[in-house]
Short mmCIF file of C-alpha atoms in Angstrom, two decimals:
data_model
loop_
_atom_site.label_atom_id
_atom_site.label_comp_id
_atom_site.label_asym_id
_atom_site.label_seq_id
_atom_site.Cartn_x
_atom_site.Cartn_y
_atom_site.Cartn_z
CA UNK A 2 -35.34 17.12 27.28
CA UNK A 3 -36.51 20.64 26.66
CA UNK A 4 -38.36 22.00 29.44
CA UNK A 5 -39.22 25.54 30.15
CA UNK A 6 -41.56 27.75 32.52
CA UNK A 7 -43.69 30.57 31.18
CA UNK A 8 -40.62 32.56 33.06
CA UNK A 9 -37.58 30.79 31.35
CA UNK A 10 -39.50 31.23 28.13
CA UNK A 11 -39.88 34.85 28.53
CA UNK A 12 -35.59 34.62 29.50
CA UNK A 13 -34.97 33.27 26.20
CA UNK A 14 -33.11 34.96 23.14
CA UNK A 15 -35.78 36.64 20.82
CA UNK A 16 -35.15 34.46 18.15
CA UNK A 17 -34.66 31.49 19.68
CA UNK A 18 -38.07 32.07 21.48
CA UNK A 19 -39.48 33.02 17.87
CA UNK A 20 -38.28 29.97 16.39
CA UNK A 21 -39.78 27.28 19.35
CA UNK A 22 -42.73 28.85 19.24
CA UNK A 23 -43.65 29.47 15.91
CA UNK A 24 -43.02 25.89 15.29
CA UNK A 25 -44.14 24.43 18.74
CA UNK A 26 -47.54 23.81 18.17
CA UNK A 27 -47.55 21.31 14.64
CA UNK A 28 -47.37 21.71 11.04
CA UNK A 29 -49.43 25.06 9.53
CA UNK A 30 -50.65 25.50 6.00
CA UNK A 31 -48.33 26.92 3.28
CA UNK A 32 -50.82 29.81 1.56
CA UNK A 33 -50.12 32.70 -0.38
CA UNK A 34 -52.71 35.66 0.55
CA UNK A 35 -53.25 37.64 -2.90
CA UNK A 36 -54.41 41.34 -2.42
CA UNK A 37 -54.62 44.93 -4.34
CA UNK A 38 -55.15 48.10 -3.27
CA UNK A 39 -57.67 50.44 -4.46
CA UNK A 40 -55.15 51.34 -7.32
CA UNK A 41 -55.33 48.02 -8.16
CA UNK A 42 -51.54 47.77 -7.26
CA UNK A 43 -50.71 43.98 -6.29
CA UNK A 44 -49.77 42.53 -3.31
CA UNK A 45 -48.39 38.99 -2.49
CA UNK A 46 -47.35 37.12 0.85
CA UNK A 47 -46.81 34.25 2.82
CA UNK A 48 -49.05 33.45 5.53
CA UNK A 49 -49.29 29.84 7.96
CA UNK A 50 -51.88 31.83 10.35
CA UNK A 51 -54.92 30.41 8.37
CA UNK A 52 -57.56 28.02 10.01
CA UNK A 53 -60.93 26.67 9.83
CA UNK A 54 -63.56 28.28 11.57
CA UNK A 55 -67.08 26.95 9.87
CA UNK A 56 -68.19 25.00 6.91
CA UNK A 57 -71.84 26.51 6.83
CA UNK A 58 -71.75 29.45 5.76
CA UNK A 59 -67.65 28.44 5.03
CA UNK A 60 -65.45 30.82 6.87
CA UNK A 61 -61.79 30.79 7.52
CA UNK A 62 -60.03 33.03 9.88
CA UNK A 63 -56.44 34.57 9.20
CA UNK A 64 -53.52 36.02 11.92
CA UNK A 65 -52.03 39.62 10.98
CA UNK A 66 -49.26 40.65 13.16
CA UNK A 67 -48.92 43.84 14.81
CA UNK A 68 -47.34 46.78 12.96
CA UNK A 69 -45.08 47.86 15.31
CA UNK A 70 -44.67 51.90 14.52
CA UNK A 71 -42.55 53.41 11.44
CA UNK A 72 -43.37 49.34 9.55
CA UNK A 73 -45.87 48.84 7.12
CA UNK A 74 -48.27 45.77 6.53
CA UNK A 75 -49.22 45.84 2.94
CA UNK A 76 -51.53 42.88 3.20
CA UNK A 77 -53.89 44.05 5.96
CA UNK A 78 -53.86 47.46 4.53
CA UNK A 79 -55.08 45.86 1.37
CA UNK A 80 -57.19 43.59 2.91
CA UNK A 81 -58.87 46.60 4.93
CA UNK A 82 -59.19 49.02 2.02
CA UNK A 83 -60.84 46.26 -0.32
CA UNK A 84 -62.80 43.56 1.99
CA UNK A 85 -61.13 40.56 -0.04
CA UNK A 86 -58.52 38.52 -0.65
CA UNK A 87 -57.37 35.36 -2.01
CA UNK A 88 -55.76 32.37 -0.35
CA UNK A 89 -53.25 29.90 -3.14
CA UNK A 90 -51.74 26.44 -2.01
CA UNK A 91 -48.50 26.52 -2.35
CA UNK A 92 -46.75 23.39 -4.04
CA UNK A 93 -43.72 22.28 -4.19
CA UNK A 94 -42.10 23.92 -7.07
CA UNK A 95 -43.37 26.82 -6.11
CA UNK A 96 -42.14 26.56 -2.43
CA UNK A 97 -38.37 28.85 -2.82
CA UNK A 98 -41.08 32.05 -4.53
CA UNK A 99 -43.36 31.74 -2.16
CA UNK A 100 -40.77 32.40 0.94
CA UNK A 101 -39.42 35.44 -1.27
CA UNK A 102 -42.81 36.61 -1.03
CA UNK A 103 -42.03 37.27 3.19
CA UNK A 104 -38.97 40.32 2.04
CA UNK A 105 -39.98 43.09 2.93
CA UNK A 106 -40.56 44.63 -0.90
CA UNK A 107 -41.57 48.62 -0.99
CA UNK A 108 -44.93 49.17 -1.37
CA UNK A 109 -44.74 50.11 -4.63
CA UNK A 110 -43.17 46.89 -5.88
CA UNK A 111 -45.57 43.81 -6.52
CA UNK A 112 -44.27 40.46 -4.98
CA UNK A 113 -45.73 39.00 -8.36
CA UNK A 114 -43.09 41.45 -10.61
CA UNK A 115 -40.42 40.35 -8.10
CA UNK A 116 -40.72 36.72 -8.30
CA UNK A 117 -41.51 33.94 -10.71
CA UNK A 118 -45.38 33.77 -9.89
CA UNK A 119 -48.27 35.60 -12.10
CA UNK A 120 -51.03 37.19 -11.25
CA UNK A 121 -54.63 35.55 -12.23
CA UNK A 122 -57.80 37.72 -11.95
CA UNK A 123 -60.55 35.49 -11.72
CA UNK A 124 -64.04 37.04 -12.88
CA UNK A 125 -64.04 40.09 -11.73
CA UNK A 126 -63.01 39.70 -8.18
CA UNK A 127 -60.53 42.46 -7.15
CA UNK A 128 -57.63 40.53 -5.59
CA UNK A 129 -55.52 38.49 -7.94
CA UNK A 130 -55.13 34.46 -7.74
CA UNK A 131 -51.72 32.81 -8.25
CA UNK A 132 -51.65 31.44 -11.56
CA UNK A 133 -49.21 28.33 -10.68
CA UNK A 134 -51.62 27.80 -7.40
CA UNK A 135 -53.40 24.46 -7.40
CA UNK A 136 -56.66 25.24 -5.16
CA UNK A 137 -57.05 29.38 -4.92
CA UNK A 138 -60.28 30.78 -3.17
CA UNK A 139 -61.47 34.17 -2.85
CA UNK A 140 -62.36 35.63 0.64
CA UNK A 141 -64.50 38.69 2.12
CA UNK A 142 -64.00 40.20 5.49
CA UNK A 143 -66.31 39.76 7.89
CA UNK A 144 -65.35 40.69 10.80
CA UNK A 145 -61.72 42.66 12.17
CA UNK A 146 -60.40 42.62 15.58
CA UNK A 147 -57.15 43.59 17.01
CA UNK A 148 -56.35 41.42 19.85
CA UNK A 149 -56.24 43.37 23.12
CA UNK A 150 -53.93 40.70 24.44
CA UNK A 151 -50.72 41.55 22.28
CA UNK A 152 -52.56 43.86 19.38
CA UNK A 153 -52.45 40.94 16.90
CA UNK A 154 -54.87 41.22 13.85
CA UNK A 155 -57.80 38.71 13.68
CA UNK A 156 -59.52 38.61 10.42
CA UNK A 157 -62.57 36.81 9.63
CA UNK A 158 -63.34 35.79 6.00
CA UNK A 159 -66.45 34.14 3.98
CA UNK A 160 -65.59 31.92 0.77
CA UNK A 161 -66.79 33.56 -1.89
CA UNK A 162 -65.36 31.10 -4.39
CA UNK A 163 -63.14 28.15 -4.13
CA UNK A 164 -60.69 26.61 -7.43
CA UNK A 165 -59.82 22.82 -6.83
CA UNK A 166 -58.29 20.68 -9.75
CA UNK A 167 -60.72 17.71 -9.65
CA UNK A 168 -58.31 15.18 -8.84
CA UNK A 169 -57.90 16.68 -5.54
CA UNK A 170 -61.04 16.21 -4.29
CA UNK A 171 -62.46 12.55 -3.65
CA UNK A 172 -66.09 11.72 -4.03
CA UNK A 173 -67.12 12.86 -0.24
CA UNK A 174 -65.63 15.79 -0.64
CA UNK A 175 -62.82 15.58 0.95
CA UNK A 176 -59.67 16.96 -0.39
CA UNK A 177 -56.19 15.35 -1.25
CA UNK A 178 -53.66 17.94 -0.29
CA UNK A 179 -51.18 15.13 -0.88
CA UNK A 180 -52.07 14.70 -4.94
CA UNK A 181 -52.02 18.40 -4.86
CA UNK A 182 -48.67 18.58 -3.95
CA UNK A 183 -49.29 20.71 -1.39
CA UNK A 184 -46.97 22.05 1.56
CA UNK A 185 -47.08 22.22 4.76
CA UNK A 186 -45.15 24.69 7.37
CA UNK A 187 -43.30 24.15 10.25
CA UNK A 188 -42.09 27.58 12.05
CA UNK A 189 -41.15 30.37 10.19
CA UNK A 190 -38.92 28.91 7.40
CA UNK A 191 -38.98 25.41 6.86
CA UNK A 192 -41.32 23.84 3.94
CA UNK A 193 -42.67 20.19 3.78
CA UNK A 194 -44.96 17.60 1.96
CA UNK A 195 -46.79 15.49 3.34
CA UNK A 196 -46.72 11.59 3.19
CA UNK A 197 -49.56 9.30 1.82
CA UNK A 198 -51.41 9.49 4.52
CA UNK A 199 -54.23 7.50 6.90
CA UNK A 200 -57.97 8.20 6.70
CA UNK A 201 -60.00 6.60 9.67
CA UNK A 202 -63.97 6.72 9.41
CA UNK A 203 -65.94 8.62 11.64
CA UNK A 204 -65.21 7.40 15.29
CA UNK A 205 -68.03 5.88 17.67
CA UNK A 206 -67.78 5.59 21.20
CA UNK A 207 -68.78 1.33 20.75
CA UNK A 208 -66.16 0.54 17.75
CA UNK A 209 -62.76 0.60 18.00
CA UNK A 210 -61.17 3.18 15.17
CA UNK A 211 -61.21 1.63 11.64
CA UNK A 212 -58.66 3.01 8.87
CA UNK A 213 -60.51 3.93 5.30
CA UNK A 214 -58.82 1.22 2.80
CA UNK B 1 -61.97 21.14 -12.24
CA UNK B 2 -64.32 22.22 -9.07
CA UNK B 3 -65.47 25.60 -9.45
CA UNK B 4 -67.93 27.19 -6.90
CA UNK B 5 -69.71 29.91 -6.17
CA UNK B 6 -70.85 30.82 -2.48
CA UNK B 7 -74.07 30.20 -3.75
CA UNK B 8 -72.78 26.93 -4.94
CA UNK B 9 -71.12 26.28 -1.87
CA UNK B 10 -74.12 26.68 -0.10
CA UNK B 11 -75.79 24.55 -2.21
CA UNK B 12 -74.23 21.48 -1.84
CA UNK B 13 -74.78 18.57 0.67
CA UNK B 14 -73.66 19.01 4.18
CA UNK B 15 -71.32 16.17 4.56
CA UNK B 16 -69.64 17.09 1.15
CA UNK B 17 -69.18 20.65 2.43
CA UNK B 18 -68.23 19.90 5.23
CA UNK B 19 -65.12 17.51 3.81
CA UNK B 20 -64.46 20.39 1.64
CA UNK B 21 -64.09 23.21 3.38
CA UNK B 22 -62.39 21.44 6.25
CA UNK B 23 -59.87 20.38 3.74
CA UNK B 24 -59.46 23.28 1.76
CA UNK B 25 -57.33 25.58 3.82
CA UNK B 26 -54.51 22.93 3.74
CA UNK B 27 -52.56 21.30 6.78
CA UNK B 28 -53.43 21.27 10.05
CA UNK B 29 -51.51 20.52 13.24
CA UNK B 30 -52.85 16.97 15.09
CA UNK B 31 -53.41 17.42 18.79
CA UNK B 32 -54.48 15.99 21.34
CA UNK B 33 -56.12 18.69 24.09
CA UNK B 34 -56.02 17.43 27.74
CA UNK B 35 -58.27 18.59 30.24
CA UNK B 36 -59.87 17.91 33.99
CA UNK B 37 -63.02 19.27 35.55
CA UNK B 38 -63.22 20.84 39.15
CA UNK B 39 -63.45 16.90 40.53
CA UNK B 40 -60.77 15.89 38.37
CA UNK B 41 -62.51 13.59 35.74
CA UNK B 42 -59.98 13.63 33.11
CA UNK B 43 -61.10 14.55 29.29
CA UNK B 44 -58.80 13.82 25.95
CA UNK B 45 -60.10 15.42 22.87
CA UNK B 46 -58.68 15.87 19.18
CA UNK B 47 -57.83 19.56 17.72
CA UNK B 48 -56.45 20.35 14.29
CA UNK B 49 -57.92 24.21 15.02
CA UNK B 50 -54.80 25.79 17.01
CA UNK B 51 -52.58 28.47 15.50
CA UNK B 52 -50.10 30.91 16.84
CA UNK B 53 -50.98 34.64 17.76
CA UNK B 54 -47.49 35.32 19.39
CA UNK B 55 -44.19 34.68 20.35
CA UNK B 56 -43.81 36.91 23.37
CA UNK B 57 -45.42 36.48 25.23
CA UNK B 58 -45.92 32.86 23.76
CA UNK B 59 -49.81 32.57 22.22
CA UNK B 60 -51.76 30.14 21.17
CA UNK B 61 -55.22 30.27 19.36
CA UNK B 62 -58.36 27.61 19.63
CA UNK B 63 -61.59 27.13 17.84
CA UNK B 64 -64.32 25.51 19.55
CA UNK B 65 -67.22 24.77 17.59
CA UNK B 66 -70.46 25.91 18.75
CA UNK B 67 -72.85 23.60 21.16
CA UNK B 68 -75.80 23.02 19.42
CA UNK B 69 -78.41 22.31 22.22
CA UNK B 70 -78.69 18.91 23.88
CA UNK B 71 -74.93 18.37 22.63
CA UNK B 72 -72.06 18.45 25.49
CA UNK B 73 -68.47 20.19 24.69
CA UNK B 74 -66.52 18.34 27.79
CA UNK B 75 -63.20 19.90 26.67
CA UNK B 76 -64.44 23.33 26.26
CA UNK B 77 -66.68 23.23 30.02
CA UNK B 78 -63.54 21.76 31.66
CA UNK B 79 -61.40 24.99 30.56
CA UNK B 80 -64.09 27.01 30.86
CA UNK B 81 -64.25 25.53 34.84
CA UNK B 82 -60.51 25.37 35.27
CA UNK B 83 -58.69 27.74 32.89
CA UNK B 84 -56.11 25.42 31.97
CA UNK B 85 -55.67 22.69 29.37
CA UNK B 86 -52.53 20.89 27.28
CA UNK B 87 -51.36 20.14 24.01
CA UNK B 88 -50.16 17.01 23.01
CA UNK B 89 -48.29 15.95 19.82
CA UNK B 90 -49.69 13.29 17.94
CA UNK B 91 -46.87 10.97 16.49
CA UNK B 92 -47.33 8.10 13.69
CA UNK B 93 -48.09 5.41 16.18
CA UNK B 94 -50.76 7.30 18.36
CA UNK B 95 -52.81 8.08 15.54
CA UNK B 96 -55.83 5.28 15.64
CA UNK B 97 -55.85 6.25 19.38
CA UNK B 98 -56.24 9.67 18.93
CA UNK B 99 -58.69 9.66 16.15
CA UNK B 100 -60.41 7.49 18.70
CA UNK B 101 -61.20 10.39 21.19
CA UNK B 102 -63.33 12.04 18.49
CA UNK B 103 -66.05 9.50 19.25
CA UNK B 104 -68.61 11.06 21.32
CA UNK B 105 -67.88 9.72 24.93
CA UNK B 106 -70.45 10.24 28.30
CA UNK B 107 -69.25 12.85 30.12
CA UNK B 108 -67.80 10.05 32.85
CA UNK B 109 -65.86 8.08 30.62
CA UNK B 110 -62.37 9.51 30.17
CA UNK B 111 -60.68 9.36 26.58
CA UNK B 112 -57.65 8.25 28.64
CA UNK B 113 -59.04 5.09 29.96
CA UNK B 114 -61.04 4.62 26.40
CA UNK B 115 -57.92 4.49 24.74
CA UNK B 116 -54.44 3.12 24.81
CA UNK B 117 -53.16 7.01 26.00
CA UNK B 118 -51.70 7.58 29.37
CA UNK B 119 -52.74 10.33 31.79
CA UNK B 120 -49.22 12.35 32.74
CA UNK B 121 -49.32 15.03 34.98
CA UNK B 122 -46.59 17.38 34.87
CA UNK B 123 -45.41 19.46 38.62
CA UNK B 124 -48.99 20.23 39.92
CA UNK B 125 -50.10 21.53 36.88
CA UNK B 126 -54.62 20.91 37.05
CA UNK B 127 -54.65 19.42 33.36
CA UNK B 128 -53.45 15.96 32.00
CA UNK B 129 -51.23 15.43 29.59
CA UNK B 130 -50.42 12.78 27.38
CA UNK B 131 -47.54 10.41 28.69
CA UNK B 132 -47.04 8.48 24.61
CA UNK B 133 -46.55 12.48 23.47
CA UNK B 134 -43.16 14.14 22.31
CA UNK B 135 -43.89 17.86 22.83
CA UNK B 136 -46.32 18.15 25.81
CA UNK B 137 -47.30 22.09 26.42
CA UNK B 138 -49.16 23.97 29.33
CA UNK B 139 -51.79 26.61 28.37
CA UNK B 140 -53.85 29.04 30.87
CA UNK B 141 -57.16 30.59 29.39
CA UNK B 142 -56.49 34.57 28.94
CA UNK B 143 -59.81 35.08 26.68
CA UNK B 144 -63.00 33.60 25.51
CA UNK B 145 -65.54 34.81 22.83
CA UNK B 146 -68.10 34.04 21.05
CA UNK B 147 -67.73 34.75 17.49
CA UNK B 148 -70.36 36.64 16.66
CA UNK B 149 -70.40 34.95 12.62
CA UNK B 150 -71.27 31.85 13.96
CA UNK B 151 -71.35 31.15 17.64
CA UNK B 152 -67.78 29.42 17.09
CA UNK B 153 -65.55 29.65 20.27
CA UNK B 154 -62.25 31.44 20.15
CA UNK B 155 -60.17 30.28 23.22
CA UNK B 156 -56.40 32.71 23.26
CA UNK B 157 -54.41 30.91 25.99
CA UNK B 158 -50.62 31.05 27.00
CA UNK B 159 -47.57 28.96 27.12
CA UNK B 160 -46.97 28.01 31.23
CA UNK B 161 -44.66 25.22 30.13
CA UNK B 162 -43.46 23.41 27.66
CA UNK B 163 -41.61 20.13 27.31
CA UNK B 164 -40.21 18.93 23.64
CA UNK B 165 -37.68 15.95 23.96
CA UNK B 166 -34.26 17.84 22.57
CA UNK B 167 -33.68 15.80 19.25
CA UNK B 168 -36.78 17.88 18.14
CA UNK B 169 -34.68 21.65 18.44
CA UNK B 170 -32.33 22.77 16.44
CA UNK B 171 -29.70 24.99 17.90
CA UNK B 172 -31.71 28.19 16.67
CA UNK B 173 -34.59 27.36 18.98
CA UNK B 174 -36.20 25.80 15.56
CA UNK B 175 -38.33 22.71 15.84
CA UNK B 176 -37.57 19.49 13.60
CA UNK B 177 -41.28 18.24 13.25
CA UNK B 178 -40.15 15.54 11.08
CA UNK B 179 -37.66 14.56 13.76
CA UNK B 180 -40.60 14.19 16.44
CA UNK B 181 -42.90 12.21 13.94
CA UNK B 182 -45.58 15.02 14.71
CA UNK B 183 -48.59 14.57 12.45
CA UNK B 184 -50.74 17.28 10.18
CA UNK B 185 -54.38 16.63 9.90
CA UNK B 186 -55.96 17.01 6.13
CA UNK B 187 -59.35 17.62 6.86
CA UNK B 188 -61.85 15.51 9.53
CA UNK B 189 -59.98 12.07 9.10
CA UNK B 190 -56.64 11.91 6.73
CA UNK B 191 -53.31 11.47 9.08
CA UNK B 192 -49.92 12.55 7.39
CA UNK B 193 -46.87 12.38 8.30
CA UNK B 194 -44.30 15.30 6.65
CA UNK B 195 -40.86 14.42 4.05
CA UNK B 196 -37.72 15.97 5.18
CA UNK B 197 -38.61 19.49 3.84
CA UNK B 198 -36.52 22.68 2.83
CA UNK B 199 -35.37 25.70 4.99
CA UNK B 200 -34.64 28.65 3.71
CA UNK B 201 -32.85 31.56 4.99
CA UNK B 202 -34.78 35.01 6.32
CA UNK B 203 -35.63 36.43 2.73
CA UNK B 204 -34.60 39.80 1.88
CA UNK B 205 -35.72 41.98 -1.32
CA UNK B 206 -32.10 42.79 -2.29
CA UNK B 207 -31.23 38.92 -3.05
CA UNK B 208 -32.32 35.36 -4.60
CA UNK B 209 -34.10 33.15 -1.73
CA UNK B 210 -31.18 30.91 -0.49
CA UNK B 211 -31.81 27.22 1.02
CA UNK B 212 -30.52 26.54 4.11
CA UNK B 213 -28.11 23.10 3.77
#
């Protein structure tokens, strides 16, 4: 059995202690965030740092690391210069592209131009959508803190508009990342699906818990 | 296809929304959050809203949704009182169980005793964890806000300890999810476990991304 203090934690290699951590706490979505600059240069990469924070209005909030001195963070300095971005499931074929998207290209090289994906500009929002992307949505900033506890980026987004392939969406509303073939995350390199799945209905205190059929 | 609008979004009924936008964002992590008040009245509650904000020190991320008046948020009071909580992997066979604490219990029934799940408490450590669990973790509060875009609570705690049985680590400090049965969450109610998956090697912009075998 593992086991480890907050101290023997701290003790541990750097990349050992990257790698427990970053996959410690469960699976993490498998999204590629789509930006430009105000050049309308592109921007793609890999992020697992996206959750749910509200349905009404919808907002989702997103996890920027630091940018420790002399390194650059073409995403948030998109993100920051524009106000939007779009979020694109990743699926399966698309899963060995999207980790290329994490090198560390020059600024002046599009992740798009360097791999396989293409760049879709939906209406006339200014971030470009993945083309080969099953569900894509376009996000504003709302809000943008750094993290006083380790200087972390926390952005804050609104849904501005939201692509879903109607087969992956049942008739509550609820959505079938499974028929969308899309992937999961665990830690900083490893890429999953997911299996068929359980639904349960909505759980009462004087019922025992009762699986969807 | 779906196609919305925020507008559109908005428009729509709350329940669909809801299963929407919960959905949307793709996989979530399943845990189970154990926590005591000051008289030690144990509370078991199911999260799908924790990320990572750091490695090192090790960080972990919450959302709490907001308290609408007359409702009760026992898990959020208790770590509000005590500053502590854990997470709790949820594997295949736990699942009814844990879907189970989402029902809304009095404030003096425990989840524990509701439910097939075990109280385990680990050294003297002032929050319960879940004996059935694989990967048990120890968290102490470091900050709480409000968000300001909708009243949604954003816990940032850190790692005190951390137990994960050792079939579930690779030998790069990696964690084999699959290995551990840990589940993702799709949504408010679809359980999934994960196929075997694909690691890659760290990508670089000078060469092809490369699987790991």
């Amino acid at each position: 059995m593992g086991d480890w203090s907050a101290q023997e934690l701290e003790a541990l290699p750097t990349r050992f202690r990257g790698n427990l951590i970053n996959g410690i706490a469960g699976f993490k979505p498998a999204l590629l965030v789509g930006t430009a600059d105000a050049q309308g240069q592109t921007n793609l990469a890999l992020f697992s740092s996206v959750f749910h924070i509200g349905a009404s209005p919808p907002l989702l909030g997103l996890i920027v690391r630091p940018c420790p001195e002399g390194t650059e963070r073409h995403t948030l300095d998109n993100i920051l210069a524009t106000g939007v971005f779009t979020l694109n499931h990743i699926t399966e074929p698309m899963v060995p592209a999207a980790h290329q998207t994490s090198a560390r290209y020059a600024r002046s090289q599009s992740e798009f131009s360097a791999t396989e994906l293409t760049e879709e500009w939906i209406a006339d929002f200014p971030a470009p959508a993945v083309q080969q992307s099953t569900v894509k949505l376009g996000l504003s900033l709302i809000e943008h803190q750094v993290l006083a506890v380790n200087q972390t980026h926390l952005l804050i987004a609104g849904v501005q508009w939201l692509r879903c392939p109607d087969s992956g969406i049942r008739e509550d509303g609820s959505v079938n990342l499974v028929e969308l073939n899309s992937q999961a995350v665990c830690g900083l390199d490893s890429y999953h699906g997911a299996t068929e799945g359980r639904r349960f209905i909505y759980a009462k205190a004087d019922r025992p818990p009762q699986a969807i059929r």
